[in-house]
mmCIF file of C-alpha atoms and ligand atoms in Angstrom:
data_model
loop_
_atom_site.group_PDB
_atom_site.id
_atom_site.type_symbol
_atom_site.label_atom_id
_atom_site.label_comp_id
_atom_site.label_asym_id
_atom_site.label_seq_id
_atom_site.Cartn_x
_atom_site.Cartn_y
_atom_site.Cartn_z
ATOM 1 C CA UNK A 6 39.866 -134.563 -36.388
ATOM 2 C CA UNK A 7 37.566 -135.404 -39.309
ATOM 3 C CA UNK A 8 38.210 -133.831 -42.689
ATOM 4 C CA UNK A 9 36.158 -134.605 -45.735
ATOM 5 C CA UNK A 10 37.656 -133.035 -48.809
ATOM 6 C CA UNK A 11 35.681 -132.655 -52.048
ATOM 7 C CA UNK A 12 33.644 -135.805 -51.464
ATOM 8 C CA UNK A 13 31.279 -136.872 -54.199
ATOM 9 C CA UNK A 14 29.272 -140.074 -54.314
ATOM 10 C CA UNK A 15 27.286 -141.309 -57.276
ATOM 11 C CA UNK A 16 25.337 -144.540 -57.048
ATOM 12 C CA UNK A 17 25.385 -146.104 -60.502
ATOM 13 C CA UNK A 18 22.113 -146.527 -62.339
ATOM 14 C CA UNK A 19 20.558 -149.856 -63.199
ATOM 15 C CA UNK A 20 18.391 -150.803 -66.133
ATOM 16 C CA UNK A 21 15.380 -149.423 -64.333
ATOM 17 C CA UNK A 22 16.958 -146.630 -62.300
ATOM 18 C CA UNK A 23 18.854 -143.466 -63.113
ATOM 19 C CA UNK A 24 22.212 -142.930 -61.378
ATOM 20 C CA UNK A 25 21.865 -140.967 -58.107
ATOM 21 C CA UNK A 26 24.257 -138.204 -57.078
ATOM 22 C CA UNK A 27 23.995 -138.658 -53.300
ATOM 23 C CA UNK A 28 26.841 -136.251 -52.414
ATOM 24 C CA UNK A 29 28.196 -133.490 -54.599
ATOM 25 C CA UNK A 30 31.576 -131.948 -53.698
ATOM 26 C CA UNK A 31 31.143 -131.975 -49.921
ATOM 27 C CA UNK A 32 34.000 -130.535 -47.853
ATOM 28 C CA UNK A 33 33.755 -130.507 -44.097
ATOM 29 C CA UNK A 34 35.978 -130.309 -41.026
ATOM 30 C CA UNK A 35 35.040 -131.376 -37.508
ATOM 31 C CA UNK A 36 37.514 -130.505 -34.752
ATOM 32 C CA UNK A 37 38.177 -132.659 -31.698
ATOM 33 C CA UNK A 38 35.625 -132.116 -28.938
ATOM 34 C CA UNK A 39 32.946 -130.730 -31.237
ATOM 35 C CA UNK A 40 29.418 -132.003 -31.601
ATOM 36 C CA UNK A 41 28.664 -131.417 -35.267
ATOM 37 C CA UNK A 42 25.032 -131.666 -36.315
ATOM 38 C CA UNK A 43 24.405 -132.712 -39.919
ATOM 39 C CA UNK A 44 20.849 -131.813 -40.857
ATOM 40 C CA UNK A 45 18.866 -132.049 -44.034
ATOM 41 C CA UNK A 46 15.662 -133.386 -45.498
ATOM 42 C CA UNK A 47 15.141 -137.051 -46.378
ATOM 43 C CA UNK A 48 17.367 -138.102 -49.271
ATOM 44 C CA UNK A 49 19.796 -135.194 -48.852
ATOM 45 C CA UNK A 50 22.708 -137.592 -48.351
ATOM 46 C CA UNK A 51 23.127 -137.637 -44.555
ATOM 47 C CA UNK A 52 23.450 -141.394 -44.108
ATOM 48 C CA UNK A 53 25.707 -141.637 -47.133
ATOM 49 C CA UNK A 54 27.939 -139.007 -45.536
ATOM 50 C CA UNK A 55 28.057 -140.968 -42.253
ATOM 51 C CA UNK A 56 28.957 -144.172 -44.067
ATOM 52 C CA UNK A 57 31.671 -142.395 -45.987
ATOM 53 C CA UNK A 58 33.335 -141.112 -42.796
ATOM 54 C CA UNK A 59 34.181 -144.705 -41.834
ATOM 55 C CA UNK A 60 34.358 -145.879 -45.442
ATOM 56 C CA UNK A 61 31.506 -148.356 -45.165
ATOM 57 C CA UNK A 62 30.799 -146.604 -48.451
ATOM 58 C CA UNK A 63 33.630 -145.547 -50.776
ATOM 59 C CA UNK A 64 33.340 -142.041 -52.202
ATOM 60 C CA UNK A 65 33.401 -141.726 -55.988
ATOM 61 C CA UNK A 66 35.969 -138.969 -55.500
ATOM 62 C CA UNK A 67 37.525 -137.017 -52.657
ATOM 63 C CA UNK A 68 39.435 -137.923 -49.496
ATOM 64 C CA UNK A 69 38.503 -138.802 -45.914
ATOM 65 C CA UNK A 70 40.971 -138.084 -43.103
ATOM 66 C CA UNK A 71 40.263 -139.126 -39.508
ATOM 67 C CA UNK A 72 42.676 -138.462 -36.656
ATOM 68 C CA UNK A 73 45.449 -137.549 -39.093
ATOM 69 C CA UNK A 74 45.107 -140.755 -41.141
ATOM 70 C CA UNK A 75 43.829 -140.583 -44.706
ATOM 71 C CA UNK A 76 41.394 -143.492 -44.711
ATOM 72 C CA UNK A 77 40.856 -143.344 -48.457
ATOM 73 C CA UNK A 78 44.539 -144.209 -48.962
ATOM 74 C CA UNK A 79 44.651 -147.267 -46.673
ATOM 75 C CA UNK A 80 44.759 -150.956 -47.587
ATOM 76 C CA UNK A 81 41.804 -153.107 -46.434
ATOM 77 C CA UNK A 82 43.744 -154.441 -43.430
ATOM 78 C CA UNK A 83 44.921 -151.045 -42.220
ATOM 79 C CA UNK A 84 41.438 -149.659 -42.781
ATOM 80 C CA UNK A 85 39.906 -152.248 -40.433
ATOM 81 C CA UNK A 86 42.332 -151.155 -37.767
ATOM 82 C CA UNK A 87 41.637 -147.469 -38.325
ATOM 83 C CA UNK A 88 37.894 -148.064 -38.128
ATOM 84 C CA UNK A 89 38.282 -148.918 -34.428
ATOM 85 C CA UNK A 90 38.759 -145.222 -33.816
ATOM 86 C CA UNK A 91 35.214 -144.641 -35.107
ATOM 87 C CA UNK A 92 32.115 -145.759 -33.182
ATOM 88 C CA UNK A 93 28.671 -145.666 -34.712
ATOM 89 C CA UNK A 94 25.090 -145.794 -33.459
ATOM 90 C CA UNK A 95 21.883 -146.063 -35.481
ATOM 91 C CA UNK A 96 18.173 -145.324 -35.265
ATOM 92 C CA UNK A 97 17.305 -149.035 -34.960
ATOM 93 C CA UNK A 98 20.021 -149.810 -32.346
ATOM 94 C CA UNK A 99 21.288 -152.970 -34.153
ATOM 95 C CA UNK A 100 21.703 -155.001 -30.953
ATOM 96 C CA UNK A 101 21.836 -158.793 -30.938
ATOM 97 C CA UNK A 102 18.578 -160.057 -29.405
ATOM 98 C CA UNK A 103 20.132 -163.317 -28.226
ATOM 99 C CA UNK A 104 22.742 -161.538 -26.114
ATOM 100 C CA UNK A 105 22.413 -159.708 -22.802
ATOM 101 C CA UNK A 106 23.229 -156.004 -22.594
ATOM 102 C CA UNK A 107 26.627 -156.907 -21.149
ATOM 103 C CA UNK A 108 27.386 -159.422 -23.905
ATOM 104 C CA UNK A 109 26.334 -156.909 -26.559
ATOM 105 C CA UNK A 110 28.788 -154.343 -25.227
ATOM 106 C CA UNK A 111 31.507 -157.010 -24.985
ATOM 107 C CA UNK A 112 31.058 -158.057 -28.614
ATOM 108 C CA UNK A 113 33.384 -155.546 -30.328
ATOM 109 C CA UNK A 114 36.034 -156.301 -27.692
ATOM 110 C CA UNK A 115 35.674 -160.040 -28.350
ATOM 111 C CA UNK A 116 36.183 -159.370 -32.049
ATOM 112 C CA UNK A 117 39.264 -157.293 -31.270
ATOM 113 C CA UNK A 118 40.713 -160.168 -29.208
ATOM 114 C CA UNK A 119 40.486 -158.480 -25.804
ATOM 115 C CA UNK A 120 40.690 -160.998 -22.936
ATOM 116 C CA UNK A 121 37.591 -162.056 -21.016
ATOM 117 C CA UNK A 122 38.244 -160.307 -17.709
ATOM 118 C CA UNK A 123 39.189 -156.996 -19.270
ATOM 119 C CA UNK A 124 36.238 -157.173 -21.654
ATOM 120 C CA UNK A 125 33.802 -157.750 -18.824
ATOM 121 C CA UNK A 126 35.286 -154.998 -16.695
ATOM 122 C CA UNK A 127 35.167 -152.424 -19.483
ATOM 123 C CA UNK A 128 31.647 -153.356 -20.587
ATOM 124 C CA UNK A 129 30.381 -153.223 -17.001
ATOM 125 C CA UNK A 130 31.951 -149.838 -16.421
ATOM 126 C CA UNK A 131 30.453 -148.436 -19.641
ATOM 127 C CA UNK A 132 26.966 -149.753 -18.890
ATOM 128 C CA UNK A 133 27.211 -148.169 -15.453
ATOM 129 C CA UNK A 134 28.271 -144.905 -17.053
ATOM 130 C CA UNK A 135 25.244 -144.840 -19.369
ATOM 131 C CA UNK A 136 22.929 -145.478 -16.422
ATOM 132 C CA UNK A 137 22.242 -149.197 -16.869
ATOM 133 C CA UNK A 138 24.051 -150.680 -13.865
ATOM 134 C CA UNK A 139 20.945 -152.721 -13.050
ATOM 135 C CA UNK A 140 20.389 -154.007 -16.609
ATOM 136 C CA UNK A 141 23.614 -155.896 -17.338
ATOM 137 C CA UNK A 142 21.777 -159.235 -17.647
ATOM 138 C CA UNK A 143 18.739 -157.931 -19.546
ATOM 139 C CA UNK A 144 18.123 -158.852 -23.169
ATOM 140 C CA UNK A 145 17.230 -156.088 -25.682
ATOM 141 C CA UNK A 146 13.577 -157.234 -25.726
ATOM 142 C CA UNK A 147 13.351 -156.462 -22.009
ATOM 143 C CA UNK A 148 14.615 -152.892 -22.452
ATOM 144 C CA UNK A 149 12.909 -149.655 -23.510
ATOM 145 C CA UNK A 150 13.996 -147.834 -26.674
ATOM 146 C CA UNK A 151 15.997 -145.310 -24.676
ATOM 147 C CA UNK A 152 17.712 -148.091 -22.715
ATOM 148 C CA UNK A 153 18.525 -149.986 -25.917
ATOM 149 C CA UNK A 154 20.130 -146.884 -27.377
ATOM 150 C CA UNK A 155 22.206 -146.536 -24.191
ATOM 151 C CA UNK A 156 23.426 -150.118 -24.651
ATOM 152 C CA UNK A 157 24.291 -149.266 -28.262
ATOM 153 C CA UNK A 158 26.213 -146.179 -27.092
ATOM 154 C CA UNK A 159 28.140 -148.265 -24.549
ATOM 155 C CA UNK A 160 28.914 -150.828 -27.267
ATOM 156 C CA UNK A 161 30.112 -148.120 -29.661
ATOM 157 C CA UNK A 162 32.410 -146.702 -26.979
ATOM 158 C CA UNK A 163 33.844 -150.057 -25.873
ATOM 159 C CA UNK A 164 36.828 -150.026 -28.288
ATOM 160 C CA UNK A 165 37.636 -146.491 -27.028
ATOM 161 C CA UNK A 166 36.986 -144.664 -30.286
ATOM 162 C CA UNK A 167 37.863 -141.007 -30.749
ATOM 163 C CA UNK A 168 34.938 -140.377 -33.118
ATOM 164 C CA UNK A 169 31.267 -141.176 -32.554
ATOM 165 C CA UNK A 170 28.892 -141.160 -35.541
ATOM 166 C CA UNK A 171 25.188 -141.077 -34.712
ATOM 167 C CA UNK A 172 22.759 -141.636 -37.576
ATOM 168 C CA UNK A 173 19.244 -140.589 -36.452
ATOM 169 C CA UNK A 174 20.093 -141.941 -32.992
ATOM 170 C CA UNK A 175 17.018 -140.413 -31.354
ATOM 171 C CA UNK A 176 14.527 -140.656 -34.223
ATOM 172 C CA UNK A 177 12.856 -143.776 -32.812
ATOM 173 C CA UNK A 178 12.675 -142.460 -29.241
ATOM 174 C CA UNK A 179 9.940 -140.664 -27.308
ATOM 175 C CA UNK A 180 10.600 -137.029 -26.299
ATOM 176 C CA UNK A 181 11.797 -137.826 -22.748
ATOM 177 C CA UNK A 182 14.247 -140.525 -23.924
ATOM 178 C CA UNK A 183 15.405 -138.213 -26.733
ATOM 179 C CA UNK A 184 16.246 -135.509 -24.210
ATOM 180 C CA UNK A 185 18.186 -137.835 -21.938
ATOM 181 C CA UNK A 186 20.068 -139.618 -24.747
ATOM 182 C CA UNK A 187 21.081 -136.263 -26.276
ATOM 183 C CA UNK A 188 22.275 -135.010 -22.895
ATOM 184 C CA UNK A 189 24.255 -138.238 -22.451
ATOM 185 C CA UNK A 190 25.912 -137.840 -25.874
ATOM 186 C CA UNK A 191 26.941 -134.282 -25.004
ATOM 187 C CA UNK A 192 28.342 -135.362 -21.603
ATOM 188 C CA UNK A 193 30.282 -138.282 -23.081
ATOM 189 C CA UNK A 194 31.734 -136.081 -25.821
ATOM 190 C CA UNK A 195 33.090 -133.679 -23.207
ATOM 191 C CA UNK A 196 34.194 -136.358 -20.723
ATOM 192 C CA UNK A 197 35.968 -138.609 -23.219
ATOM 193 C CA UNK A 198 37.117 -135.809 -25.533
ATOM 194 C CA UNK A 199 35.249 -137.412 -28.421
ATOM 195 C CA UNK A 200 34.414 -135.875 -31.761
ATOM 196 C CA UNK A 201 30.729 -136.480 -32.349
ATOM 197 C CA UNK A 202 28.748 -136.242 -35.573
ATOM 198 C CA UNK A 203 24.994 -136.146 -34.996
ATOM 199 C CA UNK A 204 23.035 -136.870 -38.139
ATOM 200 C CA UNK A 205 19.393 -135.925 -37.941
ATOM 201 C CA UNK A 206 16.448 -134.596 -39.905
ATOM 202 C CA UNK A 207 15.272 -132.701 -36.798
ATOM 203 C CA UNK A 208 16.465 -129.127 -36.388
ATOM 204 C CA UNK A 209 15.495 -129.358 -32.730
ATOM 205 C CA UNK A 210 18.214 -131.957 -32.036
ATOM 206 C CA UNK A 211 20.814 -129.557 -33.397
ATOM 207 C CA UNK A 212 19.494 -126.660 -31.344
ATOM 208 C CA UNK A 213 19.805 -128.653 -28.164
ATOM 209 C CA UNK A 214 23.243 -130.258 -28.222
ATOM 210 C CA UNK A 215 25.367 -129.268 -31.191
ATOM 211 C CA UNK A 216 27.967 -126.523 -31.194
ATOM 212 C CA UNK A 217 28.541 -126.746 -34.953
ATOM 213 C CA UNK A 218 26.152 -127.483 -37.776
ATOM 214 C CA UNK A 219 26.276 -128.523 -41.423
ATOM 215 C CA UNK A 220 23.144 -128.232 -43.512
ATOM 216 C CA UNK A 221 22.747 -130.569 -46.479
ATOM 217 C CA UNK A 222 20.349 -130.187 -49.343
ATOM 218 C CA UNK A 223 20.379 -132.369 -52.441
ATOM 219 C CA UNK A 224 23.823 -133.747 -51.561
ATOM 220 C CA UNK A 225 25.408 -130.304 -51.219
ATOM 221 C CA UNK A 226 26.468 -128.341 -48.156
ATOM 222 C CA UNK A 227 24.295 -125.212 -48.111
ATOM 223 C CA UNK A 228 25.539 -123.871 -44.766
ATOM 224 C CA UNK A 229 28.200 -124.866 -42.251
ATOM 225 C CA UNK A 230 29.936 -123.468 -39.206
ATOM 226 C CA UNK A 231 29.621 -122.663 -35.531
ATOM 227 C CA UNK A 232 25.951 -122.651 -34.561
ATOM 228 C CA UNK A 233 26.032 -118.979 -33.556
ATOM 229 C CA UNK A 234 27.646 -117.925 -36.842
ATOM 230 C CA UNK A 235 25.148 -119.867 -38.954
ATOM 231 C CA UNK A 236 22.291 -118.336 -36.975
ATOM 232 C CA UNK A 237 23.623 -114.786 -37.328
ATOM 233 C CA UNK A 238 24.529 -115.077 -40.992
ATOM 234 C CA UNK A 239 22.352 -117.774 -42.531
ATOM 235 C CA UNK A 240 23.319 -118.568 -46.134
ATOM 236 C CA UNK A 241 20.330 -120.780 -46.838
ATOM 237 C CA UNK A 242 16.569 -120.946 -46.227
ATOM 238 C CA UNK A 243 17.220 -124.137 -44.220
ATOM 239 C CA UNK A 244 19.430 -122.194 -41.785
ATOM 240 C CA UNK A 245 16.748 -119.645 -41.017
ATOM 241 C CA UNK A 246 14.773 -122.502 -39.479
ATOM 242 C CA UNK A 247 17.258 -122.443 -36.595
ATOM 243 C CA UNK A 248 15.831 -119.064 -35.590
ATOM 244 C CA UNK A 249 12.753 -118.174 -37.614
ATOM 245 C CA UNK A 250 11.978 -114.648 -38.774
ATOM 246 C CA UNK A 251 9.022 -113.485 -36.722
ATOM 247 C CA UNK A 252 5.811 -112.558 -38.500
ATOM 248 C CA UNK A 253 6.089 -108.905 -39.508
ATOM 249 C CA UNK A 254 3.277 -106.708 -38.203
ATOM 250 C CA UNK A 255 1.399 -105.162 -41.105
ATOM 251 C CA UNK A 256 1.845 -101.461 -41.822
ATOM 252 C CA UNK A 257 4.344 -100.622 -39.076
ATOM 253 C CA UNK A 258 7.857 -99.303 -39.770
ATOM 254 C CA UNK A 259 10.021 -102.091 -38.428
ATOM 255 C CA UNK A 260 13.659 -102.985 -38.058
ATOM 256 C CA UNK A 261 14.693 -106.554 -37.483
ATOM 257 C CA UNK A 262 17.740 -107.376 -35.381
ATOM 258 C CA UNK A 263 19.371 -110.636 -34.468
ATOM 259 C CA UNK A 264 20.889 -110.615 -31.017
ATOM 260 C CA UNK A 265 22.710 -113.453 -29.427
ATOM 261 C CA UNK A 266 25.551 -114.978 -27.521
ATOM 262 C CA UNK A 267 27.433 -112.650 -25.202
ATOM 263 C CA UNK A 268 25.668 -109.493 -26.396
ATOM 264 C CA UNK A 269 22.226 -111.016 -26.037
ATOM 265 C CA UNK A 270 20.737 -108.217 -23.956
ATOM 266 C CA UNK A 271 23.415 -105.577 -24.526
ATOM 267 C CA UNK A 272 22.294 -104.302 -27.917
ATOM 268 C CA UNK A 273 18.870 -103.139 -26.794
ATOM 269 C CA UNK A 274 20.112 -101.887 -23.437
ATOM 270 C CA UNK A 275 22.794 -99.793 -25.125
ATOM 271 C CA UNK A 276 20.371 -98.509 -27.739
ATOM 272 C CA UNK A 277 18.056 -97.061 -25.125
ATOM 273 C CA UNK A 278 20.901 -95.813 -22.958
ATOM 274 C CA UNK A 279 22.685 -93.959 -25.768
ATOM 275 C CA UNK A 280 19.767 -92.514 -27.700
ATOM 276 C CA UNK A 281 16.669 -90.661 -26.685
ATOM 277 C CA UNK A 282 14.321 -93.134 -28.369
ATOM 278 C CA UNK A 283 11.461 -95.390 -27.395
ATOM 279 C CA UNK A 284 11.728 -98.995 -28.462
ATOM 280 C CA UNK A 285 8.805 -101.374 -28.819
ATOM 281 C CA UNK A 286 9.301 -105.087 -29.532
ATOM 282 C CA UNK A 287 6.550 -105.920 -32.030
ATOM 283 C CA UNK A 288 7.424 -109.548 -32.676
ATOM 284 C CA UNK A 289 10.240 -111.898 -31.900
ATOM 285 C CA UNK A 290 11.534 -115.420 -31.710
ATOM 286 C CA UNK A 291 14.032 -116.466 -29.062
ATOM 287 C CA UNK A 292 15.790 -119.833 -29.059
ATOM 288 C CA UNK A 293 18.347 -121.463 -26.825
ATOM 289 C CA UNK A 294 20.934 -122.884 -29.195
ATOM 290 C CA UNK A 295 23.500 -125.092 -27.514
ATOM 291 C CA UNK A 296 24.314 -123.101 -24.395
ATOM 292 C CA UNK A 297 23.576 -119.632 -25.783
ATOM 293 C CA UNK A 298 20.395 -117.689 -26.291
ATOM 294 C CA UNK A 299 19.603 -115.996 -29.594
ATOM 295 C CA UNK A 300 16.736 -113.704 -30.465
ATOM 296 C CA UNK A 301 15.404 -112.305 -33.701
ATOM 297 C CA UNK A 302 13.358 -109.224 -32.862
ATOM 298 C CA UNK A 303 11.276 -106.818 -34.856
ATOM 299 C CA UNK A 304 11.360 -103.369 -33.324
ATOM 300 C CA UNK A 305 9.672 -100.046 -33.752
ATOM 301 C CA UNK A 306 11.999 -97.195 -32.847
ATOM 302 C CA UNK A 307 10.302 -93.844 -32.137
ATOM 303 C CA UNK A 308 11.795 -90.392 -31.452
ATOM 304 C CA UNK A 309 13.097 -87.295 -33.239
ATOM 305 C CA UNK A 310 13.888 -88.276 -36.887
ATOM 306 C CA UNK A 311 17.616 -87.441 -36.600
ATOM 307 C CA UNK A 312 17.941 -89.392 -33.332
ATOM 308 C CA UNK A 313 16.073 -92.364 -34.788
ATOM 309 C CA UNK A 314 18.439 -92.361 -37.778
ATOM 310 C CA UNK A 315 21.477 -92.378 -35.463
ATOM 311 C CA UNK A 316 19.932 -95.130 -33.361
ATOM 312 C CA UNK A 317 19.294 -97.248 -36.477
ATOM 313 C CA UNK A 318 22.875 -96.704 -37.635
ATOM 314 C CA UNK A 319 24.045 -97.929 -34.253
ATOM 315 C CA UNK A 320 21.805 -101.000 -34.547
ATOM 316 C CA UNK A 321 23.089 -101.676 -38.044
ATOM 317 C CA UNK A 322 26.727 -101.778 -36.960
ATOM 318 C CA UNK A 323 25.984 -103.692 -33.747
ATOM 319 C CA UNK A 324 24.079 -106.502 -35.453
ATOM 320 C CA UNK A 325 24.867 -108.699 -38.484
ATOM 321 C CA UNK A 326 25.029 -107.474 -42.069
ATOM 322 C CA UNK A 327 21.763 -109.032 -43.051
ATOM 323 C CA UNK A 328 20.004 -106.769 -40.591
ATOM 324 C CA UNK A 329 21.954 -103.796 -41.881
ATOM 325 C CA UNK A 330 20.263 -104.258 -45.229
ATOM 326 C CA UNK A 331 16.886 -104.678 -43.606
ATOM 327 C CA UNK A 332 17.448 -101.626 -41.442
ATOM 328 C CA UNK A 333 18.377 -99.495 -44.408
ATOM 329 C CA UNK A 334 15.384 -100.752 -46.327
ATOM 330 C CA UNK A 335 12.892 -99.564 -43.765
ATOM 331 C CA UNK A 336 14.719 -96.592 -42.249
HETATM 332 N N1 ATP B 403 23.043 -148.077 -51.918
HETATM 333 C C1 ATP B 403 22.378 -147.148 -52.643
HETATM 334 N N2 ATP B 403 22.105 -147.351 -53.953
HETATM 335 C C2 ATP B 403 21.470 -146.423 -54.697
HETATM 336 N N3 ATP B 403 21.066 -145.242 -54.236
HETATM 337 C C3 ATP B 403 21.310 -144.958 -52.933
HETATM 338 C C4 ATP B 403 21.970 -145.900 -52.072
HETATM 339 N N4 ATP B 403 22.068 -145.351 -50.826
HETATM 340 C C5 ATP B 403 21.488 -144.140 -50.909
HETATM 341 N N5 ATP B 403 21.041 -143.896 -52.177
HETATM 342 C C6 ATP B 403 20.388 -142.648 -52.642
HETATM 343 O O1 ATP B 403 21.223 -141.551 -52.287
HETATM 344 C C7 ATP B 403 20.434 -140.453 -51.829
HETATM 345 C C8 ATP B 403 20.840 -140.060 -50.422
HETATM 346 O O2 ATP B 403 20.492 -141.114 -49.534
HETATM 347 P P1 ATP B 403 20.774 -141.066 -47.962
HETATM 348 O O3 ATP B 403 20.319 -142.369 -47.392
HETATM 349 O O4 ATP B 403 22.165 -140.668 -47.735
HETATM 350 O O5 ATP B 403 19.784 -139.884 -47.508
HETATM 351 P P2 ATP B 403 19.398 -139.401 -46.034
HETATM 352 O O6 ATP B 403 19.637 -137.930 -46.000
HETATM 353 O O7 ATP B 403 20.087 -140.234 -45.026
HETATM 354 O O8 ATP B 403 17.844 -139.660 -45.987
HETATM 355 P P3 ATP B 403 16.902 -140.076 -44.733
HETATM 356 O O9 ATP B 403 16.684 -138.810 -43.938
HETATM 357 O O10 ATP B 403 15.636 -140.529 -45.389
HETATM 358 O O11 ATP B 403 17.601 -141.145 -43.962
HETATM 359 C C9 ATP B 403 18.982 -140.884 -51.948
HETATM 360 O O12 ATP B 403 18.486 -140.404 -53.174
HETATM 361 C C10 ATP B 403 19.067 -142.395 -51.951
HETATM 362 O O13 ATP B 403 18.016 -142.943 -52.665
HETATM 363 MG MG1 MG B 404 19.457 -141.527 -43.500
#
């Protein structure tokens, strides 16, 4: 649905400032129906990436393809048309204060030349869908942050886009509004078969609603893939923050395993069933990521030396490679 291919972006220097390489050879694919989280520290290039997806910013090199159309190859006129397939929401909502919620949602339809009755009907329906049926006539100043973001979501969806870009959409919201706006974004993605890109500096946002994740650092992709795969086989220190390594107990022989997804409880159950060993969990972190639970556990396995070795071999092949190394190191 969205393919970025070898995107680089350099902002030219000025007399007082050095040029900035905001993105450096970024390639990325987001399939229809996915919620892709793009996470990274401040200045890592997240907003630049978002703006490049709809070509508000032109990449220095590389191509952007959305819904089968290569945006980077389009004329200005065709590009404006293609942009209607991409909705965007921001941290600061960007609503017009002088307009009611309804008139804000109608605005993009007005600009697209949609007739009055149809505009009103679609805007009303969308505001109802985002839970603001009783706020159609309210102005932004009369709404809470969470309600304003819902208006912005309804406005972004009014032209019936297939892609929704969210740049720090919950960063200005309190925890309760964050939770409900994230849940709404997930529901709308599934209901409307959207492709959603959630840009955030908060790992927690990714853990809660994304099914895929791309980690950016210094304008480069340091990790990318299905959430479960990135958790099991992290390629970067940033990725280990999705499921932290528990604090190792001092002086105990320990193996660390990562369990998750369908086999969440199976690995330990099988271990005890198959081998005559005792297993103690010394430390662990367990996180719900998307709709699956993952755990990183540090275990002490006791029993006859030969049996323990067999049990550790079983653990090594049942859990990811990284743990295999760790297992060998302490076995
Ligand atoms: N228009 C611009 N001109 C010059 N430099 C820019 C411009 N826009 C962004 N940059 C630089 O590019 C880099 C990436 O910026 P970007 O806004 O994409 O980061 P970000 O990950 O969104 O950060 P934050 O989490 O703070 O929003 C930064 O070093 C920034 O200073
Ligand atoms: Mg930003």
